[in-house]
Amino acid sequence: MDDALRRELIDFRRDIHMHPELGGQEVRTTAVVKDRLERAGLSPRVLDSGTGLVCDIVPPGTEGRPLLGLRADIDALPIPDTKTVPYCSTIPGRAHACGHDVHTTVVVGTGVMLARLAAEGRLKRPVRLLFQPAEEVMTAGARDAIECGVLEGVERMLALHCDPKLDAGRLGTRVGAITSAGDLVEVTLSGPGGHTARPHLTTDLVTAAAKVATEVPALLARRADTRSGMAITWGRLTTGHASNVIPGTAELSGTMRCLDIDAWNAAPDLVHAAIDEVAALYRAKSELRYIRGVPPVVNDPESTAVLEDAMAARFGADSVVETEQSLGGEDFSWYLQHVPGAMARLGVRPPGDASATLRDIHQGDFDADEHAITVGVDLFTTVALRS
C-alpha cells in the first residue's frame, strides 16, 4: 500500500468514527463507502434493507468461479464517546466503540487495492466485499444480509475483529469456536399481590424474582456440561412501586451465553425448565420470552490456515498468535452456518502502551492504533492474491 492510500484510509476511518450510526440507520456510512468504491471503478450494490453494501470484484476470465467473501460490519453503539481526540464522535450518545469503523475501512482499502490489481491483471480470482449493517442488533444483521443473497456464489467467508488486548501488527487466530453463543432471556412473573403485612396471602414476587435471579444460574450450572460454559447473566430486574405493597408482576431480562453449539441448541429447554421450577416454589406464574441471538463463530481449519499463512508471509511468523475463545457474541457466525470461513482478531493496541489494555471494546474510551488498518488491508490483499 502506498503512503497516499494509507493516509487516505486513516482520514476515511476518522470520518466514519466522527459520524457513528446505529444498526439499520447506517445511511451516511453506506453512502461514503459506496462513493469510495465507485471512485475505484467498482460497482457496489446497496442491500435491500436500505443500508449496507455488497460489491464484487471479478477479473476477466474468472466469471462464474466461486467467490472469496470479505465481510465488514458498519454500525456503531448507543454509548457516548468519552475520548479526547480530534475525531471524537459528533453525535451524542453514539460511538464506534467496537472497531466497526476500522473493519469497514480495512475492507474498503482492500477493495481499492484489489481493483488496482485486477486492472493490472494480477488478481486471479473473484472477491466479494460485504459491508453488513446491524451487527449489534442481535436478531438482524447477518441473517438479513443472507436473505438478500450475499452468500450466493461464495465458497469462503473471512472477517477481522479489533482486539484491544493485542498489539497492532499482530493477528490472533483460533481453530474452532472463537466466540460464544448469545441469546436474550426475558421473564415475566405474576401472581396476586397485596399488603406487605400479609405476605402469606400473596405471591411474594419480590422474593420470587430474587430467587429466579440467583437460583436459575445455579441450576443451569448443574444441568449443563460445565465445559459448555452455559451461563445466564441478568441485566435488569424490575418490580414494585411502594415499600408496603407486594406487587403483582416482576420482570427480569438478561443474556444466556455458552461456548459450544450443542449446548446452545439445548439451552432454551433447559432455561425454560429452570425458570418454571424456581418460580413454582414461590407460587409465581412464569412466562419466558427466549430470543435466539447468535451461535458461536466456529472457524474451520483450512480458512484459519489461509489467514495465518497470508499474515506470516506478509509480516513474519511472529505476527500470528493463538487467541482464546471469547464469551462475546458475533453474528458472523450465521455465515459460517452456510459456508466455511474464519474470523481472526486484529491487534489494535499501540505497541508498548500497557495502559491500552484497559480500553476494552464496548467502552466509551475505546480507540485503535491506526497502523492496524494497513495491516488488515495488506492481510486481506495477500489472501486474495495467494488463494
CSV table of C-alpha atoms in Angstrom, one decimal:
chain,number,residue,atom,x,y,z
A,1,MET,CA,0.0,0.0,0.0
A,2,ASP,CA,1.4,3.4,-0.9
A,3,ASP,CA,1.6,6.3,1.6
A,4,ALA,CA,-1.1,8.3,-0.2
A,5,LEU,CA,-3.7,5.5,0.2
A,6,ARG,CA,-2.5,4.9,3.8
A,7,ARG,CA,-3.2,8.5,4.7
A,8,GLU,CA,-6.5,8.5,2.9
A,9,LEU,CA,-7.7,5.4,4.7
A,10,ILE,CA,-6.8,6.9,8.1
A,11,ASP,CA,-8.9,10.0,7.2
A,12,PHE,CA,-11.7,7.7,5.9
A,13,ARG,CA,-11.8,5.9,9.2
A,14,ARG,CA,-11.8,9.1,11.2
A,15,ASP,CA,-14.7,10.4,9.2
A,16,ILE,CA,-16.7,7.3,9.9
A,17,HIS,CA,-15.7,7.5,13.6
A,18,MET,CA,-17.0,11.0,13.8
A,19,HIS,CA,-20.3,10.1,12.3
A,20,PRO,CA,-21.4,6.8,14.0
A,21,GLU,CA,-24.8,5.4,13.0
A,22,LEU,CA,-26.8,2.7,14.8
A,23,GLY,CA,-27.8,-0.6,13.3
A,24,GLY,CA,-30.3,-0.2,10.5
A,25,GLN,CA,-29.6,3.6,10.3
A,26,GLU,CA,-26.2,3.5,8.6
A,27,VAL,CA,-27.3,5.7,5.7
A,28,ARG,CA,-24.3,8.1,5.7
A,29,THR,CA,-21.8,5.3,6.2
A,30,THR,CA,-23.3,3.3,3.3
A,31,ALA,CA,-23.1,6.4,1.1
A,32,VAL,CA,-19.4,7.2,1.8
A,33,VAL,CA,-18.4,3.5,1.3
A,34,LYS,CA,-20.4,3.4,-1.9
A,35,ASP,CA,-18.8,6.6,-3.2
A,36,ARG,CA,-15.2,5.4,-2.5
A,37,LEU,CA,-15.7,2.0,-4.1
A,38,GLU,CA,-17.2,3.7,-7.2
A,39,ARG,CA,-14.3,6.0,-7.4
A,40,ALA,CA,-12.1,2.9,-7.5
A,41,GLY,CA,-14.0,1.7,-10.6
A,42,LEU,CA,-16.2,-0.8,-8.8
A,43,SER,CA,-20.0,-1.3,-8.8
A,44,PRO,CA,-21.3,-1.7,-5.3
A,45,ARG,CA,-25.0,-2.5,-4.7
A,46,VAL,CA,-26.9,-1.3,-1.6
A,47,LEU,CA,-28.6,-4.2,0.2
A,48,ASP,CA,-32.4,-4.5,0.0
A,49,SER,CA,-32.6,-3.3,3.6
A,50,GLY,CA,-31.5,0.1,2.5
A,51,THR,CA,-28.2,0.2,4.3
A,52,GLY,CA,-25.0,-1.9,3.8
A,53,LEU,CA,-23.5,-2.9,0.5
A,54,VAL,CA,-22.2,-5.8,-1.5
A,55,CYS,CA,-19.5,-5.4,-4.1
A,56,ASP,CA,-18.0,-8.0,-6.4
A,57,ILE,CA,-14.5,-7.7,-8.0
A,58,VAL,CA,-14.5,-10.1,-10.9
A,59,PRO,CA,-11.3,-10.1,-13.1
A,60,PRO,CA,-11.7,-11.1,-16.7
A,61,GLY,CA,-11.7,-14.8,-17.1
A,62,THR,CA,-12.9,-15.5,-13.6
A,63,GLU,CA,-16.6,-15.1,-14.2
A,64,GLY,CA,-18.6,-17.9,-12.6
A,65,ARG,CA,-15.8,-19.0,-10.3
A,66,PRO,CA,-16.5,-19.3,-6.6
A,67,LEU,CA,-16.1,-16.0,-4.7
A,68,LEU,CA,-13.9,-15.2,-1.7
A,69,GLY,CA,-16.0,-13.2,0.7
A,70,LEU,CA,-14.6,-10.5,2.9
A,71,ARG,CA,-17.0,-9.1,5.5
A,72,ALA,CA,-17.0,-5.8,7.5
A,73,ASP,CA,-19.7,-4.6,9.8
A,74,ILE,CA,-20.6,-0.9,9.7
A,75,ASP,CA,-22.8,0.0,12.7
A,76,ALA,CA,-22.0,1.8,15.9
A,77,LEU,CA,-23.1,1.5,19.5
A,78,PRO,CA,-25.5,3.6,21.6
A,79,ILE,CA,-22.9,4.8,24.1
A,80,PRO,CA,-21.1,8.1,24.5
A,81,ASP,CA,-17.6,8.6,23.1
A,82,THR,CA,-15.5,9.7,26.1
A,83,LYS,CA,-12.2,10.1,24.3
A,84,THR,CA,-10.5,13.5,23.8
A,85,VAL,CA,-9.3,13.3,20.2
A,86,PRO,CA,-9.9,15.4,17.1
A,87,TYR,CA,-12.0,12.7,15.5
A,88,CYS,CA,-14.3,12.1,18.5
A,89,SER,CA,-17.9,11.3,17.8
A,90,THR,CA,-20.0,14.3,16.8
A,91,ILE,CA,-23.3,12.5,17.7
A,92,PRO,CA,-24.2,12.5,21.4
A,93,GLY,CA,-24.7,9.1,22.9
A,94,ARG,CA,-23.2,7.2,19.9
A,95,ALA,CA,-19.7,5.8,19.3
A,96,HIS,CA,-17.7,3.4,17.3
A,97,ALA,CA,-16.7,1.6,20.4
A,98,CYS,CA,-16.3,-1.8,18.9
A,99,GLY,CA,-14.0,-1.0,16.0
A,100,HIS,CA,-16.5,-1.4,13.2
A,101,ASP,CA,-15.1,1.8,11.6
A,102,VAL,CA,-11.7,0.0,11.4
A,103,HIS,CA,-13.3,-3.1,10.0
A,104,THR,CA,-15.1,-1.0,7.3
A,105,THR,CA,-12.0,0.9,6.4
A,106,VAL,CA,-10.0,-2.3,6.0
A,107,VAL,CA,-12.4,-3.8,3.6
A,108,VAL,CA,-12.8,-0.5,1.7
A,109,GLY,CA,-9.0,-0.3,1.4
A,110,THR,CA,-8.8,-3.9,0.3
A,111,GLY,CA,-11.4,-3.1,-2.4
A,112,VAL,CA,-9.3,-0.2,-3.7
A,113,MET,CA,-6.2,-2.4,-3.7
A,114,LEU,CA,-7.9,-5.3,-5.4
A,115,ALA,CA,-9.5,-3.1,-8.0
A,116,ARG,CA,-6.0,-1.8,-9.0
A,117,LEU,CA,-4.6,-5.4,-9.1
A,118,ALA,CA,-7.5,-6.6,-11.2
A,119,ALA,CA,-6.8,-3.8,-13.7
A,120,GLU,CA,-3.2,-4.8,-13.8
A,121,GLY,CA,-4.1,-8.5,-14.4
A,122,ARG,CA,-2.6,-9.6,-11.1
A,123,LEU,CA,-5.8,-10.7,-9.4
A,124,LYS,CA,-6.7,-14.3,-10.5
A,125,ARG,CA,-9.9,-14.9,-8.5
A,126,PRO,CA,-13.2,-13.1,-7.9
A,127,VAL,CA,-13.8,-11.5,-4.5
A,128,ARG,CA,-17.0,-10.2,-2.8
A,129,LEU,CA,-16.8,-7.3,-0.4
A,130,LEU,CA,-19.7,-7.3,2.1
A,131,PHE,CA,-20.4,-4.3,4.3
A,132,GLN,CA,-23.0,-5.6,6.7
A,133,PRO,CA,-25.4,-3.4,8.7
A,134,ALA,CA,-26.8,-4.0,12.2
A,135,GLU,CA,-24.2,-6.4,13.6
A,136,GLU,CA,-25.0,-5.1,17.1
A,137,VAL,CA,-28.7,-5.8,16.6
A,138,MET,CA,-28.9,-9.4,17.8
A,139,THR,CA,-31.8,-10.6,15.7
A,140,ALA,CA,-30.9,-8.7,12.4
A,141,GLY,CA,-27.6,-8.0,10.7
A,142,ALA,CA,-26.1,-11.1,9.2
A,143,ARG,CA,-29.4,-13.1,8.8
A,144,ASP,CA,-31.0,-10.2,6.9
A,145,ALA,CA,-27.9,-9.9,4.7
A,146,ILE,CA,-28.0,-13.7,3.9
A,147,GLU,CA,-31.7,-13.3,2.9
A,148,CYS,CA,-30.6,-10.6,0.5
A,149,GLY,CA,-28.4,-13.3,-1.2
A,150,VAL,CA,-24.9,-12.1,-0.2
A,151,LEU,CA,-23.7,-15.7,0.1
A,152,GLU,CA,-24.7,-16.8,-3.4
A,153,GLY,CA,-21.6,-18.0,-5.2
A,154,VAL,CA,-19.4,-17.6,-2.1
A,155,GLU,CA,-17.1,-20.5,-1.2
A,156,ARG,CA,-15.4,-19.0,1.8
A,157,MET,CA,-16.0,-16.0,4.2
A,158,LEU,CA,-13.4,-14.2,6.2
A,159,ALA,CA,-13.6,-11.4,8.7
A,160,LEU,CA,-11.4,-9.5,11.2
A,161,HIS,CA,-12.4,-8.1,14.6
A,162,CYS,CA,-10.5,-5.5,16.5
A,163,ASP,CA,-8.7,-6.8,19.6
A,164,PRO,CA,-7.5,-4.1,22.1
A,165,LYS,CA,-5.5,-6.7,24.1
A,166,LEU,CA,-3.3,-7.5,21.1
A,167,ASP,CA,-0.6,-5.2,19.6
A,168,ALA,CA,-1.2,-3.6,16.2
A,169,GLY,CA,0.8,-5.7,13.7
A,170,ARG,CA,-0.3,-9.0,15.2
A,171,LEU,CA,-3.1,-11.4,14.4
A,172,GLY,CA,-4.9,-13.6,16.8
A,173,THR,CA,-6.3,-16.9,15.3
A,174,ARG,CA,-8.0,-20.0,16.6
A,175,VAL,CA,-9.4,-23.2,15.0
A,176,GLY,CA,-12.9,-24.0,16.2
A,177,ALA,CA,-15.1,-21.7,18.3
A,178,ILE,CA,-13.6,-18.2,18.7
A,179,THR,CA,-16.7,-16.5,20.1
A,180,SER,CA,-19.7,-17.8,22.1
A,181,ALA,CA,-23.4,-18.1,21.6
A,182,GLY,CA,-25.6,-15.4,23.0
A,183,ASP,CA,-29.3,-15.2,23.4
A,184,LEU,CA,-31.8,-12.9,25.1
A,185,VAL,CA,-33.9,-14.0,28.0
A,186,GLU,CA,-37.0,-12.1,29.2
A,187,VAL,CA,-39.0,-13.4,32.1
A,188,THR,CA,-42.3,-12.1,33.5
A,189,LEU,CA,-43.5,-13.4,36.9
A,190,SER,CA,-47.1,-12.8,38.1
A,191,GLY,CA,-49.4,-13.6,41.0
A,192,PRO,CA,-51.7,-12.0,43.4
A,193,GLY,CA,-50.1,-9.1,45.3
A,194,GLY,CA,-51.2,-7.4,48.5
A,195,HIS,CA,-50.1,-5.8,51.7
A,196,THR,CA,-46.6,-6.5,53.0
A,197,ALA,CA,-48.1,-7.2,56.4
A,198,ARG,CA,-49.8,-10.3,55.0
A,199,PRO,CA,-47.3,-12.0,52.6
A,200,HIS,CA,-48.8,-15.4,53.3
A,201,LEU,CA,-51.9,-14.2,51.4
A,202,THR,CA,-50.0,-13.2,48.3
A,203,THR,CA,-47.4,-14.4,45.8
A,204,ASP,CA,-44.3,-12.6,47.1
A,205,LEU,CA,-43.0,-11.6,43.7
A,206,VAL,CA,-40.1,-9.6,45.0
A,207,THR,CA,-38.7,-12.7,46.7
A,208,ALA,CA,-39.7,-14.9,43.7
A,209,ALA,CA,-37.8,-12.6,41.3
A,210,ALA,CA,-34.8,-12.5,43.6
A,211,LYS,CA,-34.8,-16.3,43.7
A,212,VAL,CA,-35.1,-16.6,39.9
A,213,ALA,CA,-32.2,-14.2,39.5
A,214,THR,CA,-29.9,-16.2,41.8
A,215,GLU,CA,-31.1,-19.8,41.6
A,216,VAL,CA,-31.7,-20.2,37.9
A,217,PRO,CA,-28.0,-19.6,37.0
A,218,ALA,CA,-27.1,-22.1,39.8
A,219,LEU,CA,-29.4,-24.7,38.4
A,220,LEU,CA,-28.1,-24.3,34.9
A,221,ALA,CA,-24.5,-24.8,36.2
A,222,ARG,CA,-25.6,-28.3,37.4
A,223,ARG,CA,-27.8,-29.3,34.4
A,224,ALA,CA,-25.3,-28.4,31.5
A,225,ASP,CA,-21.9,-29.8,31.0
A,226,THR,CA,-19.6,-27.3,32.8
A,227,ARG,CA,-17.3,-27.3,29.8
A,228,SER,CA,-20.0,-25.7,27.7
A,229,GLY,CA,-19.7,-22.5,29.9
A,230,MET,CA,-23.5,-22.1,29.8
A,231,ALA,CA,-24.4,-19.0,32.0
A,232,ILE,CA,-27.2,-16.5,32.4
A,233,THR,CA,-26.3,-13.0,33.5
A,234,TRP,CA,-29.2,-10.7,34.4
A,235,GLY,CA,-29.1,-7.1,33.3
A,236,ARG,CA,-32.5,-5.9,34.6
A,237,LEU,CA,-34.9,-6.8,37.4
A,238,THR,CA,-37.9,-4.6,37.8
A,239,THR,CA,-40.8,-5.0,40.3
A,240,GLY,CA,-42.8,-2.9,42.7
A,241,HIS,CA,-43.6,0.7,43.3
A,242,ALA,CA,-44.2,1.1,47.0
A,243,SER,CA,-42.4,-0.1,50.2
A,244,ASN,CA,-45.6,-1.6,51.7
A,245,VAL,CA,-47.2,-3.2,48.7
A,246,ILE,CA,-46.3,-6.6,47.3
A,247,PRO,CA,-46.5,-6.2,43.5
A,248,GLY,CA,-48.5,-8.4,41.1
A,249,THR,CA,-45.8,-8.6,38.4
A,250,ALA,CA,-42.0,-8.7,38.2
A,251,GLU,CA,-39.7,-8.7,35.1
A,252,LEU,CA,-36.2,-9.9,34.6
A,253,SER,CA,-34.1,-9.7,31.4
A,254,GLY,CA,-30.6,-10.9,30.6
A,255,THR,CA,-28.4,-12.9,28.3
A,256,MET,CA,-27.6,-16.5,28.1
A,257,ARG,CA,-24.1,-17.4,26.8
A,258,CYS,CA,-22.4,-20.7,26.1
A,259,LEU,CA,-19.2,-21.9,24.5
A,260,ASP,CA,-20.4,-24.6,22.1
A,261,ILE,CA,-23.2,-25.1,19.6
A,262,ASP,CA,-24.6,-28.3,21.2
A,263,ALA,CA,-25.2,-26.5,24.4
A,264,TRP,CA,-26.7,-23.6,22.5
A,265,ASN,CA,-29.2,-25.9,20.9
A,266,ALA,CA,-30.2,-27.3,24.2
A,267,ALA,CA,-30.3,-24.0,26.1
A,268,PRO,CA,-33.9,-22.9,25.5
A,269,ASP,CA,-35.5,-26.0,27.1
A,270,LEU,CA,-33.0,-26.0,30.0
A,271,VAL,CA,-33.6,-22.4,30.7
A,272,HIS,CA,-37.4,-22.7,30.5
A,273,ALA,CA,-37.5,-25.7,32.9
A,274,ALA,CA,-35.2,-24.0,35.4
A,275,ILE,CA,-37.3,-20.8,35.5
A,276,ASP,CA,-40.6,-22.7,35.8
A,277,GLU,CA,-39.3,-24.8,38.7
A,278,VAL,CA,-37.9,-21.9,40.7
A,279,ALA,CA,-41.0,-19.7,40.1
A,280,ALA,CA,-43.3,-22.6,41.1
A,281,LEU,CA,-41.6,-22.9,44.5
A,282,TYR,CA,-42.8,-19.4,45.3
A,283,ARG,CA,-46.3,-19.8,43.7
A,284,ALA,CA,-45.4,-17.4,40.9
A,285,LYS,CA,-46.6,-17.9,37.3
A,286,SER,CA,-43.8,-17.5,34.9
A,287,GLU,CA,-43.7,-16.6,31.2
A,288,LEU,CA,-40.5,-16.8,29.2
A,289,ARG,CA,-39.6,-15.0,26.0
A,290,TYR,CA,-36.4,-16.7,24.8
A,291,ILE,CA,-35.0,-14.8,21.8
A,292,ARG,CA,-32.4,-16.6,19.7
A,293,GLY,CA,-29.3,-14.4,19.2
A,294,VAL,CA,-26.2,-15.9,17.6
A,295,PRO,CA,-24.4,-19.3,17.7
A,296,PRO,CA,-20.6,-19.4,18.2
A,297,VAL,CA,-18.3,-18.4,15.4
A,298,VAL,CA,-16.7,-21.7,14.5
A,299,ASN,CA,-13.5,-21.3,12.4
A,300,ASP,CA,-12.7,-24.1,10.1
A,301,PRO,CA,-9.1,-25.3,10.0
A,302,GLU,CA,-8.5,-24.5,6.3
A,303,SER,CA,-9.9,-21.0,6.4
A,304,THR,CA,-7.9,-20.3,9.6
A,305,ALA,CA,-4.8,-21.5,7.8
A,306,VAL,CA,-5.5,-19.2,4.9
A,307,LEU,CA,-5.4,-16.2,7.2
A,308,GLU,CA,-2.4,-17.5,9.2
A,309,ASP,CA,-0.3,-18.2,6.1
A,310,ALA,CA,-1.0,-14.9,4.5
A,311,MET,CA,-0.2,-13.0,7.7
A,312,ALA,CA,3.0,-14.9,8.2
A,313,ALA,CA,4.0,-14.4,4.6
A,314,ARG,CA,3.4,-10.6,4.8
A,315,PHE,CA,4.5,-9.8,8.3
A,316,GLY,CA,6.5,-12.8,9.6
A,317,ALA,CA,5.7,-15.9,11.6
A,318,ASP,CA,5.8,-14.0,14.9
A,319,SER,CA,2.9,-11.8,13.8
A,320,VAL,CA,0.5,-14.7,14.3
A,321,VAL,CA,-0.6,-15.8,17.8
A,322,GLU,CA,-3.1,-18.1,19.2
A,323,THR,CA,-6.1,-16.4,20.7
A,324,GLU,CA,-8.6,-17.6,23.3
A,325,GLN,CA,-12.3,-18.1,22.9
A,326,SER,CA,-14.4,-15.1,23.9
A,327,LEU,CA,-17.7,-15.1,25.7
A,328,GLY,CA,-18.9,-12.3,23.4
A,329,GLY,CA,-21.2,-13.0,20.5
A,330,GLU,CA,-20.7,-12.2,16.8
A,331,ASP,CA,-23.3,-12.6,14.1
A,332,PHE,CA,-20.6,-13.5,11.6
A,333,SER,CA,-21.4,-17.0,12.9
A,334,TRP,CA,-24.5,-17.1,10.7
A,335,TYR,CA,-22.4,-17.0,7.5
A,336,LEU,CA,-20.4,-20.0,8.8
A,337,GLN,CA,-23.6,-22.0,9.2
A,338,HIS,CA,-23.7,-22.0,5.3
A,339,VAL,CA,-20.1,-21.7,4.1
A,340,PRO,CA,-16.7,-22.4,5.6
A,341,GLY,CA,-14.8,-19.5,6.9
A,342,ALA,CA,-12.9,-17.9,9.8
A,343,MET,CA,-12.7,-14.7,11.9
A,344,ALA,CA,-9.4,-13.5,13.3
A,345,ARG,CA,-8.6,-10.9,15.8
A,346,LEU,CA,-6.8,-7.8,14.5
A,347,GLY,CA,-4.4,-6.2,17.0
A,348,VAL,CA,-5.2,-2.5,17.6
A,349,ARG,CA,-3.3,-1.8,20.8
A,350,PRO,CA,-0.4,0.7,20.4
A,351,PRO,CA,2.8,-1.5,20.9
A,352,GLY,CA,4.3,-0.8,24.2
A,353,ASP,CA,1.3,1.0,25.6
A,354,ALA,CA,0.4,-1.0,28.6
A,355,SER,CA,-2.5,1.3,29.6
A,356,ALA,CA,-4.2,0.4,26.3
A,357,THR,CA,-5.1,-3.0,27.7
A,358,LEU,CA,-7.9,-1.2,29.7
A,359,ARG,CA,-9.5,0.2,26.6
A,360,ASP,CA,-11.9,-2.7,26.0
A,361,ILE,CA,-14.5,-2.8,23.3
A,362,HIS,CA,-18.0,-1.5,24.1
A,363,GLN,CA,-16.5,1.2,26.3
A,364,GLY,CA,-16.6,4.9,25.6
A,365,ASP,CA,-12.8,5.3,25.6
A,366,PHE,CA,-12.1,2.6,23.0
A,367,ASP,CA,-9.7,3.6,20.2
A,368,ALA,CA,-7.4,1.8,17.8
A,369,ASP,CA,-3.9,2.2,16.7
A,370,GLU,CA,-4.5,3.1,13.0
A,371,HIS,CA,-1.5,1.1,11.8
A,372,ALA,CA,-3.9,-1.8,12.2
A,373,ILE,CA,-5.7,-0.5,9.1
A,374,THR,CA,-2.6,-1.0,6.9
A,375,VAL,CA,-2.1,-4.5,8.5
A,376,GLY,CA,-5.7,-5.5,7.7
A,377,VAL,CA,-5.6,-4.3,4.1
A,378,ASP,CA,-2.3,-6.0,3.4
A,379,LEU,CA,-3.5,-9.2,5.0
A,380,PHE,CA,-6.8,-9.4,3.0
A,381,THR,CA,-5.0,-8.4,-0.2
A,382,THR,CA,-2.4,-11.1,0.3
A,383,VAL,CA,-5.1,-13.6,1.0
A,384,ALA,CA,-6.9,-12.7,-2.3
A,385,LEU,CA,-3.6,-12.9,-4.3
A,386,ARG,CA,-2.5,-16.2,-2.7
A,387,SER,CA,-5.7,-18.2,-2.7
